[in-house]
mmCIF file of C-alpha atoms in Angstrom:
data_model
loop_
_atom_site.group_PDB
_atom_site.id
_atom_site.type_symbol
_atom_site.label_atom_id
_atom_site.label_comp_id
_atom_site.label_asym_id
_atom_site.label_seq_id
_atom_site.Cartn_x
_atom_site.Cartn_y
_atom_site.Cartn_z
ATOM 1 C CA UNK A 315 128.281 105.594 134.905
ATOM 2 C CA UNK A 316 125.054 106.635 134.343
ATOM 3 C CA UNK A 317 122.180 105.603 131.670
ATOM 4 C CA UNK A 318 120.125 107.490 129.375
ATOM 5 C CA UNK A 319 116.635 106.464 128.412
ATOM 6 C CA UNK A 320 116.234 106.031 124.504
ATOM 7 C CA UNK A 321 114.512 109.406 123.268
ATOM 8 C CA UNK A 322 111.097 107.915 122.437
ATOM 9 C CA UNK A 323 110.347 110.227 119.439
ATOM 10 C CA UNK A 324 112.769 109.795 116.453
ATOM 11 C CA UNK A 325 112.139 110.387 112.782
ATOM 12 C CA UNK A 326 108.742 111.454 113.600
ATOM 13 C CA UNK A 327 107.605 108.043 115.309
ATOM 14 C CA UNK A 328 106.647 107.744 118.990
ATOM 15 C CA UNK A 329 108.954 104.636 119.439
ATOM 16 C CA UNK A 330 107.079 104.588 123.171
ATOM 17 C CA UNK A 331 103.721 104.118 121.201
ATOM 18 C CA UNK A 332 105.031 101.577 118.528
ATOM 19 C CA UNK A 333 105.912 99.298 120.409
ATOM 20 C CA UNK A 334 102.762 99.129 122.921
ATOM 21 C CA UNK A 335 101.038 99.041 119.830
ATOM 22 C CA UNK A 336 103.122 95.777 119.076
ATOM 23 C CA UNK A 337 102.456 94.667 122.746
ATOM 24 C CA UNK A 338 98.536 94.988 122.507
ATOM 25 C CA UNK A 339 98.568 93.389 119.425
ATOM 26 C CA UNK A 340 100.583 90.466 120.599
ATOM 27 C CA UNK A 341 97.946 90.459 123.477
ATOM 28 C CA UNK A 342 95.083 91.092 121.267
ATOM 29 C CA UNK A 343 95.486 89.736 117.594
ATOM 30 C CA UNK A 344 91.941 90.148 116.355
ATOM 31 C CA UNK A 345 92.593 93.782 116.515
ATOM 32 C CA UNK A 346 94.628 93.196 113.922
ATOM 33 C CA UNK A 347 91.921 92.481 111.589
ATOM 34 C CA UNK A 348 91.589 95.739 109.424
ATOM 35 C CA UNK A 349 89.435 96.657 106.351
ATOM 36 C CA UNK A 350 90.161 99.449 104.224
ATOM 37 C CA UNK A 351 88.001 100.543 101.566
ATOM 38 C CA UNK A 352 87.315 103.333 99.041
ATOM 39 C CA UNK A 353 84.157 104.502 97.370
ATOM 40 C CA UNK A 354 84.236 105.532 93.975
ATOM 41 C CA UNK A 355 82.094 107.404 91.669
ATOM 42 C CA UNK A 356 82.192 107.607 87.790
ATOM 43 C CA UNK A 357 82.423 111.146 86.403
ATOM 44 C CA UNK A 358 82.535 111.104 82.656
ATOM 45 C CA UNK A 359 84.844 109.338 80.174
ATOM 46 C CA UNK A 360 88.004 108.005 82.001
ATOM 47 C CA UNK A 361 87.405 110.773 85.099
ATOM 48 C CA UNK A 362 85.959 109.310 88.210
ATOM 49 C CA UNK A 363 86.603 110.189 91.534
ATOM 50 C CA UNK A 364 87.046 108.631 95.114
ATOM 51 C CA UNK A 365 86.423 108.984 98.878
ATOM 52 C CA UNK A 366 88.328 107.305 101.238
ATOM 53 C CA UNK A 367 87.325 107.897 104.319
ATOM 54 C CA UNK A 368 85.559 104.905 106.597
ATOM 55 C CA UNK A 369 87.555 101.470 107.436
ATOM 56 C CA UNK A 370 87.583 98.830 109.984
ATOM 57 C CA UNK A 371 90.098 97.921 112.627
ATOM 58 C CA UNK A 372 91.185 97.783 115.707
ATOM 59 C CA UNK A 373 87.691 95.792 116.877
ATOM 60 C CA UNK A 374 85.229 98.533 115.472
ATOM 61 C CA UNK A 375 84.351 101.319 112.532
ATOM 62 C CA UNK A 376 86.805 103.760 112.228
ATOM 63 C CA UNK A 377 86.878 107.029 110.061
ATOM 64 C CA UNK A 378 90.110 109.105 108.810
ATOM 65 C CA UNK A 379 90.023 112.558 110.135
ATOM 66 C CA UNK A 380 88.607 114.343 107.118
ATOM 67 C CA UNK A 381 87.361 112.457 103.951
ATOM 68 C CA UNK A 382 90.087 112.169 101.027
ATOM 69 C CA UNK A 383 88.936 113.256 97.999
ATOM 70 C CA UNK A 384 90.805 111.668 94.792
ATOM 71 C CA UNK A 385 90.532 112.219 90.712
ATOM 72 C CA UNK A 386 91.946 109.884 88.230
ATOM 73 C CA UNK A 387 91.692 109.949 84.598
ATOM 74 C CA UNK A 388 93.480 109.615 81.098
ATOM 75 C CA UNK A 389 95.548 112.478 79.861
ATOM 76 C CA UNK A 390 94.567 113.356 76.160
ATOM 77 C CA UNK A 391 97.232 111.019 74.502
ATOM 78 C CA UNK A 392 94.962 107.983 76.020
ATOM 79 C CA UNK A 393 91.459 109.910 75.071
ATOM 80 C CA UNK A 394 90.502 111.297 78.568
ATOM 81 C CA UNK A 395 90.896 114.907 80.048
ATOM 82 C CA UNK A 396 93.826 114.674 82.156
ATOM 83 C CA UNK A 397 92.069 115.775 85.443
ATOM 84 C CA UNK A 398 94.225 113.520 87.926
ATOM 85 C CA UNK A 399 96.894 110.651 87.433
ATOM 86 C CA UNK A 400 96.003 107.778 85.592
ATOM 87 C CA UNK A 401 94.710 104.558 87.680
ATOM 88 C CA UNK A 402 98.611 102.767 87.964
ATOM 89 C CA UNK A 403 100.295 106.037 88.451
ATOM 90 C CA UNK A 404 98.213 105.975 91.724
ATOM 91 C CA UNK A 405 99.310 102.219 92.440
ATOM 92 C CA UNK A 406 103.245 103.747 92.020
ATOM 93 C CA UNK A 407 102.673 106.132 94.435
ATOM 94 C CA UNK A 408 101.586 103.520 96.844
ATOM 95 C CA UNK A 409 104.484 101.595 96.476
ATOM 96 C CA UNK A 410 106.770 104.586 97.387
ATOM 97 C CA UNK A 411 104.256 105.712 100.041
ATOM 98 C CA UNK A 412 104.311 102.408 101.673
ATOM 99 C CA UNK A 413 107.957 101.646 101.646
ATOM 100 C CA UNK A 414 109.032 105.067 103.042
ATOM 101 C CA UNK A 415 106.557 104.766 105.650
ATOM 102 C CA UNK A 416 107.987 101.367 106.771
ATOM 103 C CA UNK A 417 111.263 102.968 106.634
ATOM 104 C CA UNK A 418 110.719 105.404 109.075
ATOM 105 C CA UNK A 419 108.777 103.106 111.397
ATOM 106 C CA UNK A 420 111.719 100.747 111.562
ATOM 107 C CA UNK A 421 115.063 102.653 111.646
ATOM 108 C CA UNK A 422 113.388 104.480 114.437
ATOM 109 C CA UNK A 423 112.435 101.159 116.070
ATOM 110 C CA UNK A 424 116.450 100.680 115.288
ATOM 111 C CA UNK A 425 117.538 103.686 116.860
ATOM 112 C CA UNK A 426 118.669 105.022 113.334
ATOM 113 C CA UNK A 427 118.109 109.134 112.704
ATOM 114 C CA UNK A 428 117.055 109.809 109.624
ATOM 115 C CA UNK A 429 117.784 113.125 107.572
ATOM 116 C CA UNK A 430 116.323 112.606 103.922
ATOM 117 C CA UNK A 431 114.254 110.201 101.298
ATOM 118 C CA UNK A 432 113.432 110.661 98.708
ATOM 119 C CA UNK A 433 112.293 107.833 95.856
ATOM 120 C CA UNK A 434 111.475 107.709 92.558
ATOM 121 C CA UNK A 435 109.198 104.705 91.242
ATOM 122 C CA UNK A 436 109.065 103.883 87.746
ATOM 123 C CA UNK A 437 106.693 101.456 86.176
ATOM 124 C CA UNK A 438 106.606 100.012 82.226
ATOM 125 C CA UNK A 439 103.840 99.293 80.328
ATOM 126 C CA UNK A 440 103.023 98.555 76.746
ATOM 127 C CA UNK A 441 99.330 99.906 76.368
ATOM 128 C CA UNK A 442 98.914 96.947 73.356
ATOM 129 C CA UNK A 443 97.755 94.818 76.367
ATOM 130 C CA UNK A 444 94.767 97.319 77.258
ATOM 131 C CA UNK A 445 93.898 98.411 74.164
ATOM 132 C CA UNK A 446 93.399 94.620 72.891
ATOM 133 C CA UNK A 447 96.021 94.754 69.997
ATOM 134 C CA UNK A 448 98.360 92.014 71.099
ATOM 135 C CA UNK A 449 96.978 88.785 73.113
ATOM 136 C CA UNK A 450 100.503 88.234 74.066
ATOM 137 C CA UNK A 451 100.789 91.904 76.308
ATOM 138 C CA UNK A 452 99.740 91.881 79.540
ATOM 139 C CA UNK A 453 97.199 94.690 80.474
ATOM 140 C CA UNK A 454 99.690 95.783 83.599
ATOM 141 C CA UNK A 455 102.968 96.817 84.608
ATOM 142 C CA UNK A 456 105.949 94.764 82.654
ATOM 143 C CA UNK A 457 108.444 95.782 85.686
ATOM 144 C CA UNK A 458 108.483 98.133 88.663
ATOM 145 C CA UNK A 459 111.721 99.682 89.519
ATOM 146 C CA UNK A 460 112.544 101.910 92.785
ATOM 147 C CA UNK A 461 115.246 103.919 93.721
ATOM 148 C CA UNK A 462 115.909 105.232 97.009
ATOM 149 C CA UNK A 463 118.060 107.899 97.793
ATOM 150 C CA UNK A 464 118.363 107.888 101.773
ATOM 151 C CA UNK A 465 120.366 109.939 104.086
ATOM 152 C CA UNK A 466 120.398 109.272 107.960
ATOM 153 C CA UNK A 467 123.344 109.267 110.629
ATOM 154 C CA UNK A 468 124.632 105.815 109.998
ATOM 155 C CA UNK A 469 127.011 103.691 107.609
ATOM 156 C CA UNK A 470 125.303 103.148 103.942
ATOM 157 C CA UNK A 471 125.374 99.488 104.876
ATOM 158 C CA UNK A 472 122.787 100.259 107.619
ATOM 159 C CA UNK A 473 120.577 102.678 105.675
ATOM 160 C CA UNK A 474 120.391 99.996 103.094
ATOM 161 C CA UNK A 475 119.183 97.246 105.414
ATOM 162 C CA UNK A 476 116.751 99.048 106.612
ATOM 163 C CA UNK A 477 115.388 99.766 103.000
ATOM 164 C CA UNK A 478 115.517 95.713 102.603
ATOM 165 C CA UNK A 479 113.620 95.420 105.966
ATOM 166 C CA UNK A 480 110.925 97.945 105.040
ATOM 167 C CA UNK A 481 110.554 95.838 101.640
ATOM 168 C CA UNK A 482 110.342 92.662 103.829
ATOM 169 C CA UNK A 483 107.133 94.215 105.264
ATOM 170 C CA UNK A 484 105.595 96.493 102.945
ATOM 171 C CA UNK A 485 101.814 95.731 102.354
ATOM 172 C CA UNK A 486 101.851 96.964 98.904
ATOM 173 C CA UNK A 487 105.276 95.432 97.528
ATOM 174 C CA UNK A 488 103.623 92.344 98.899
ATOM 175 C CA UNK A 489 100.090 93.096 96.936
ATOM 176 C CA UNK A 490 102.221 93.552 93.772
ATOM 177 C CA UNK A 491 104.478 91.252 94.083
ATOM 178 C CA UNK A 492 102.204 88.503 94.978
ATOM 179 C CA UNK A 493 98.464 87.930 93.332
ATOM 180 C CA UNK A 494 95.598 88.898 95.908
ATOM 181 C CA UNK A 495 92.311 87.391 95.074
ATOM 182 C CA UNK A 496 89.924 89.700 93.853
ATOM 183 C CA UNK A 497 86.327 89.506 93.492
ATOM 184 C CA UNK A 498 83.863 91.768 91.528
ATOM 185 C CA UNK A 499 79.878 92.093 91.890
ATOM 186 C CA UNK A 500 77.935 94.379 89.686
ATOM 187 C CA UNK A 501 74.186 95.456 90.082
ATOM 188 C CA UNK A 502 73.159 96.669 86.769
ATOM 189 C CA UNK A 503 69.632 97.763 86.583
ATOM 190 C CA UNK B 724 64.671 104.570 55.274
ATOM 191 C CA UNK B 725 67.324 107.215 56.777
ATOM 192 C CA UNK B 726 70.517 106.498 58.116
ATOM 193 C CA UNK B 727 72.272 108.363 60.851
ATOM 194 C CA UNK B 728 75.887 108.533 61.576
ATOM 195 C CA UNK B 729 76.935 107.308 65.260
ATOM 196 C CA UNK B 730 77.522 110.340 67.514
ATOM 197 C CA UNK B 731 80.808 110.463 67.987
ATOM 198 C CA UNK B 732 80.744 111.373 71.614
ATOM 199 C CA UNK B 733 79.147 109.261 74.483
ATOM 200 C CA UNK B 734 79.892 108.673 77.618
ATOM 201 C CA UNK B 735 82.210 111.451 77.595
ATOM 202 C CA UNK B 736 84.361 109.546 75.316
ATOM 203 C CA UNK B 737 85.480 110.790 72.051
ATOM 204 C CA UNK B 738 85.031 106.787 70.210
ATOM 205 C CA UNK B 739 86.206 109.160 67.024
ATOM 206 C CA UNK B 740 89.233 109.580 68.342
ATOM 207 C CA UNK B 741 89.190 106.253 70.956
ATOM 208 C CA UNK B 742 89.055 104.278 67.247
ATOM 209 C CA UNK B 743 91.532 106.452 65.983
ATOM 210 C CA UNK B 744 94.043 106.086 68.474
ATOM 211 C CA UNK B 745 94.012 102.141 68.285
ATOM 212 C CA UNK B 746 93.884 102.533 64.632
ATOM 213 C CA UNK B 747 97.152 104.486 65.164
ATOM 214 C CA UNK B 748 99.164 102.038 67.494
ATOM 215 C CA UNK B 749 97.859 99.467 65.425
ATOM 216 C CA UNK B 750 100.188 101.422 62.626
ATOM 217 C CA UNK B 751 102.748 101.746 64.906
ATOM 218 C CA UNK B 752 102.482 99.150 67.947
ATOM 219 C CA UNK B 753 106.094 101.203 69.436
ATOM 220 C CA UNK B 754 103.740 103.910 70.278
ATOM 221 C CA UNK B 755 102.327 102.392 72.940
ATOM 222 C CA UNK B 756 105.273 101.313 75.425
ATOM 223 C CA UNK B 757 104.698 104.004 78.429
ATOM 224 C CA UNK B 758 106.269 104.563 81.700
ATOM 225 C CA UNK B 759 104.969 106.311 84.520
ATOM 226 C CA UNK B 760 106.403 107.692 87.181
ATOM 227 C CA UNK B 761 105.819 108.823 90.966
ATOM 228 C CA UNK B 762 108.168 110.522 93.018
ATOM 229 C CA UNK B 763 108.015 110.152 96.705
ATOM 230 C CA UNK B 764 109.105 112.650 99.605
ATOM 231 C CA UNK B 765 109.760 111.533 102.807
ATOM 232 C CA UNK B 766 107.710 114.404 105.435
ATOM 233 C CA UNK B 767 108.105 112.128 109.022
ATOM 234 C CA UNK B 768 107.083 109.320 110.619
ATOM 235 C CA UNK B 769 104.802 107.245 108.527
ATOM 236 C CA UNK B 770 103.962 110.514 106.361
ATOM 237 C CA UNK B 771 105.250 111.250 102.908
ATOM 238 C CA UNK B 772 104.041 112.677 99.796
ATOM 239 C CA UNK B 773 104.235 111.934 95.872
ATOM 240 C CA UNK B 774 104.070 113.970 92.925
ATOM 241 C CA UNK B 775 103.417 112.795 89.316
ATOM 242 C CA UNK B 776 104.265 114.535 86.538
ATOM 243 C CA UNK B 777 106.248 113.171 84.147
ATOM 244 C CA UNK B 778 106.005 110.197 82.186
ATOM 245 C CA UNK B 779 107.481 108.956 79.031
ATOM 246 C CA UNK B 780 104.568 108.001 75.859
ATOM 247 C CA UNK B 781 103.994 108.170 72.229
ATOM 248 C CA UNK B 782 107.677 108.019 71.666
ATOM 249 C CA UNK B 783 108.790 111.346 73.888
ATOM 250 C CA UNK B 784 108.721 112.529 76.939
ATOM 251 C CA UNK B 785 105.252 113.855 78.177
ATOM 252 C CA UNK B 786 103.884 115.954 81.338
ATOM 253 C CA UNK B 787 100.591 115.857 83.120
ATOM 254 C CA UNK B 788 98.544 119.285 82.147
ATOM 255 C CA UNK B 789 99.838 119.823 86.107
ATOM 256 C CA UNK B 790 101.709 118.265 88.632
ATOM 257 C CA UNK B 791 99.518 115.623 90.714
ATOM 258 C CA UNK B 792 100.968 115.679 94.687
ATOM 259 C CA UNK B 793 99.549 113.311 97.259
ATOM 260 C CA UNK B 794 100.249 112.968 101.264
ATOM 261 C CA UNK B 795 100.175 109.730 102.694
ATOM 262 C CA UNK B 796 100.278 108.456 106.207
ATOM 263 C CA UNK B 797 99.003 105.778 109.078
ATOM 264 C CA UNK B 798 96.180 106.913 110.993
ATOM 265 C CA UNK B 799 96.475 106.963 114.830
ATOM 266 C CA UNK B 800 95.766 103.991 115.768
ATOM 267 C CA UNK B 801 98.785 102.525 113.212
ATOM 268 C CA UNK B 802 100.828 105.569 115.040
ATOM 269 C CA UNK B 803 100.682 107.863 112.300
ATOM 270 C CA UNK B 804 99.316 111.408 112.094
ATOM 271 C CA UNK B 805 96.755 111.054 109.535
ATOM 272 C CA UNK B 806 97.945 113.387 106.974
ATOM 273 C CA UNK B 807 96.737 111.085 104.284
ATOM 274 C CA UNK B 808 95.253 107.932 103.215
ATOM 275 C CA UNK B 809 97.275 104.785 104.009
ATOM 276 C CA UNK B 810 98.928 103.477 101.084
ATOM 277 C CA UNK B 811 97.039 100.581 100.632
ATOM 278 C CA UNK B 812 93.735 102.575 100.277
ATOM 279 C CA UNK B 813 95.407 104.166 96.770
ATOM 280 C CA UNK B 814 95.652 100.729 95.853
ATOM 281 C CA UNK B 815 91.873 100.499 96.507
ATOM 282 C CA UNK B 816 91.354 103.980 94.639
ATOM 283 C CA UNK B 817 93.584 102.686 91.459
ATOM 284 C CA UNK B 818 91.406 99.608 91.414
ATOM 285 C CA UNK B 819 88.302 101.116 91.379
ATOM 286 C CA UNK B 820 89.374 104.164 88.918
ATOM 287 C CA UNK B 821 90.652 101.831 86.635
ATOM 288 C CA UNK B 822 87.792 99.563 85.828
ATOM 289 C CA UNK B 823 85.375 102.510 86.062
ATOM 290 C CA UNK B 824 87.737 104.510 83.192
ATOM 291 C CA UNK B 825 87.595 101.058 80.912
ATOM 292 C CA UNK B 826 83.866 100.735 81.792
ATOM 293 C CA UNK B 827 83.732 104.373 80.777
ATOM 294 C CA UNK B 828 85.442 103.689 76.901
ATOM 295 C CA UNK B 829 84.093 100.363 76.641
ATOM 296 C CA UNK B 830 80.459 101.382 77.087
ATOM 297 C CA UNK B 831 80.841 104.184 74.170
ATOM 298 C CA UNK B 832 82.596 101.976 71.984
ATOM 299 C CA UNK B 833 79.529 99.400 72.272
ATOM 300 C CA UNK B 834 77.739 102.371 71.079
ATOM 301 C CA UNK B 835 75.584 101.997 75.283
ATOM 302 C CA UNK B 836 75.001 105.379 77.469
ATOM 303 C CA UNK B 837 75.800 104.983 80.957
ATOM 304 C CA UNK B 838 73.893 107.455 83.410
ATOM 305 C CA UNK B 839 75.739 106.222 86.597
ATOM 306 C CA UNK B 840 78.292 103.881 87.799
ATOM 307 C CA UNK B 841 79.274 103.977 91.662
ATOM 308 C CA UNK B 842 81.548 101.457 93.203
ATOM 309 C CA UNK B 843 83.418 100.418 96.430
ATOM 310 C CA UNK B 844 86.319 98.436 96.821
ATOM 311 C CA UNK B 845 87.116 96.391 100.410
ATOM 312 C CA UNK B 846 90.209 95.117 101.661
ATOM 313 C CA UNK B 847 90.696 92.402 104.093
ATOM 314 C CA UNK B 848 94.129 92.978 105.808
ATOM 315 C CA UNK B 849 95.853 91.494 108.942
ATOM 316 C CA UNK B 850 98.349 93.373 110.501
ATOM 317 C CA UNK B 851 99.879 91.209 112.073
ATOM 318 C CA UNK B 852 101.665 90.414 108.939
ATOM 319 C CA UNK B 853 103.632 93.580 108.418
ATOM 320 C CA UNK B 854 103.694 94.301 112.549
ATOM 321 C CA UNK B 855 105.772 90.787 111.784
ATOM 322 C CA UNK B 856 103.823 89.381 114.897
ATOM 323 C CA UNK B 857 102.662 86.170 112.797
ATOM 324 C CA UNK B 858 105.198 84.337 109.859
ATOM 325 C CA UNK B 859 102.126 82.934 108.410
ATOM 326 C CA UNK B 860 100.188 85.935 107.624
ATOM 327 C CA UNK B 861 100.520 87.511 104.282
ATOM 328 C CA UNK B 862 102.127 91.487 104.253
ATOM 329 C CA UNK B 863 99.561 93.025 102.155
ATOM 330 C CA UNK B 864 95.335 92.476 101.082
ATOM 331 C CA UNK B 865 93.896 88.534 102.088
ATOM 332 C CA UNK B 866 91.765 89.667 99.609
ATOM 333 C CA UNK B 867 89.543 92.198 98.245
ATOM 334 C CA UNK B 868 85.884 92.855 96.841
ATOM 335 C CA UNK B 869 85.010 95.059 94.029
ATOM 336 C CA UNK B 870 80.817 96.255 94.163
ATOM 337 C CA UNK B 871 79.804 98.229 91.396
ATOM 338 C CA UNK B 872 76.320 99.620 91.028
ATOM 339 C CA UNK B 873 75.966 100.328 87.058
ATOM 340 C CA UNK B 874 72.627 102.117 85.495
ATOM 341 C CA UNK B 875 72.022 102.553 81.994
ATOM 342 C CA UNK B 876 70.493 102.655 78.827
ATOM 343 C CA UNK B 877 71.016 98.637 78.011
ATOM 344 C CA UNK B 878 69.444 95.381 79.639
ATOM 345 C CA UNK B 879 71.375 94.486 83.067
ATOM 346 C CA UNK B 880 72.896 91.800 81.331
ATOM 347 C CA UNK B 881 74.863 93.834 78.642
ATOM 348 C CA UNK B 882 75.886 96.278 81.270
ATOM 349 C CA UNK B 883 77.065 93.488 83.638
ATOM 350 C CA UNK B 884 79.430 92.436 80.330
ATOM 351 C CA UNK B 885 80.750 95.435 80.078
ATOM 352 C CA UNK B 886 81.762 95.188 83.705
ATOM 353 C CA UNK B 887 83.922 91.788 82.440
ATOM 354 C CA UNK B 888 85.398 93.129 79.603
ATOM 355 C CA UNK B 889 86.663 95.844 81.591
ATOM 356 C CA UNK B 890 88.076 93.910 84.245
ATOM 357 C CA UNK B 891 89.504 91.459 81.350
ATOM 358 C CA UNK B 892 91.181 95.055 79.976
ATOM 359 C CA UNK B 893 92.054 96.141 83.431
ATOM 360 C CA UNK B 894 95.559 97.373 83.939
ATOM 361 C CA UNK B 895 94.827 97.319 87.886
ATOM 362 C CA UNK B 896 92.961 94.217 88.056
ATOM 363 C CA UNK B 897 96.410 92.637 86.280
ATOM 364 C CA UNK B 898 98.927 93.930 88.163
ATOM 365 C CA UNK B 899 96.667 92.904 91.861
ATOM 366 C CA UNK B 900 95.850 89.225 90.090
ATOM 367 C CA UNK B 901 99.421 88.404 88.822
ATOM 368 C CA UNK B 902 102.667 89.302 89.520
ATOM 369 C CA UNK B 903 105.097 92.348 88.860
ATOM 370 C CA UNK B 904 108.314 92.038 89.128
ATOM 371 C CA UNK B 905 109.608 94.881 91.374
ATOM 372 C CA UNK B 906 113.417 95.710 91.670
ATOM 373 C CA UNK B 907 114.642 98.272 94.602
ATOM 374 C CA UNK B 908 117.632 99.983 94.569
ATOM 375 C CA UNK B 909 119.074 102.401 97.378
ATOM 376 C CA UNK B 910 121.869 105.151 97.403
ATOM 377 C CA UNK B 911 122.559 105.609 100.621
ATOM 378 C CA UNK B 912 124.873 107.992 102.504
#
């Protein structure tokens, strides 16, 4: 009888790596503490762009390794010039970034293959609430739905599981589906 | 004693057509439910990317002037390669886009010229929430802080209200404050 180590890469993730991470965490939780930020700039109209490049974590400054460069705007049915996704078009993409990223992270930690995502993330919204027409519409999303097509080397059963898991821990589903305090300062000169 | 017509653009807002447009949902409040959609590619690992496109509007089906593709991914030290901002730093993007785009309209339609708007937007997040190291930390942002630096032609006080009544018309600022409902279904195989 003999016995084979677990492969340590597997859908991309250095299982080996993930869990030390876990361990020095578990050791170390204040490096746990993260800050992520973005820096925006107004361009005209609706347009404005961000960076995202510096946060905190792991105990000290951090930077990505190039600066991300993002546009959002209105398309011309909402009055803007359509030169990147709306604002909550971004916040969809999130949601299905954040989620598939979980899912790879943890059916790897599970020993599960995987051989294809994909997801499509729809969100409704009645613009009444933004444009200050009806004081009964909210200004955001009504409902969310996601729908995951995933195909790995396991029963459906499994695959789905690990889809609930991912949900269990996703940052963002939490963000939306919970309230996070926000705060907002201006200096206006 | 001369009177002059309001220029119609400021801001880099159209208020001719901004007026119009409410003027027209007013007529016909159905015009106004949207959905918008992102769909998501799994790549490896933590990475994946989006593309928006579509999106439904105005009563039809509607298209971005082009499609919109994002990566994103978990730096190194979350065991990712880096390909792209973490998902929770769109969130931080959307946020600040989104009240910078209302700022944008509501400024114009107040009839006030903006010369400059900058912000950045922080997020406070513990990982040992969704490393699942600590049941009694939160998944996603403890919270988050919005700084906007706003110049323009108006007393700091009337620019700091348009600040509020953006946030009050925020579709972002909703969907982080309250709650979505989100609903997740998988095909698996």
């Amino acid at each position: 009888m003999t016995t084979t180590a677990a492969p340590s890469m597997r859908n991309g993730v250095d299982t080996a790596t993930l869990f030390a991470t876990l361990d020095a965490v578990k050791q170390a939780p204040e490096a746990a503490a993260f800050q992520f930020r973005a820096h925006n700039q107004w361009v005209s109209g609706t347009h404005s762009q961000s960076s995202i490049s510096d946060y905190f974590g792991v105990g000290q400054d951090q930077t990505h390794e190039r600066t991300f460069v993002f546009d959002a705007d209105h398309p011309a049915v909402l009055v803007g010039t359509d030169k990147g996704p709306t604002p909550v078009e971004y916040v969809l993409h999130a949601l299905a970034a954040c989620l598939t990223a979980g899912l790879g992270n943890i059916a790897a930690a599970r020993g599960v293959t995987l051989t294809e995502v994909r997801s499509t993330v729809a969100g409704d919204i009645d613009l009444n609430g933004i444009l200050g027409l009806d004081p009964d519409v909210r200004n955001g999303f009504q409902q969310i739905s996601v729908r995951f097509e995933v195909k790995g080397e396991a029963p459906a059963e499994t695959l789905r599981e690990l889809v609930e898991q991912s949900m269990r821990r996703s940052a963002v589903y939490d963000i939306l589906t919970n309230q996070v305090p926000v705060s907002i300062e201006v200096d206006a000169s």
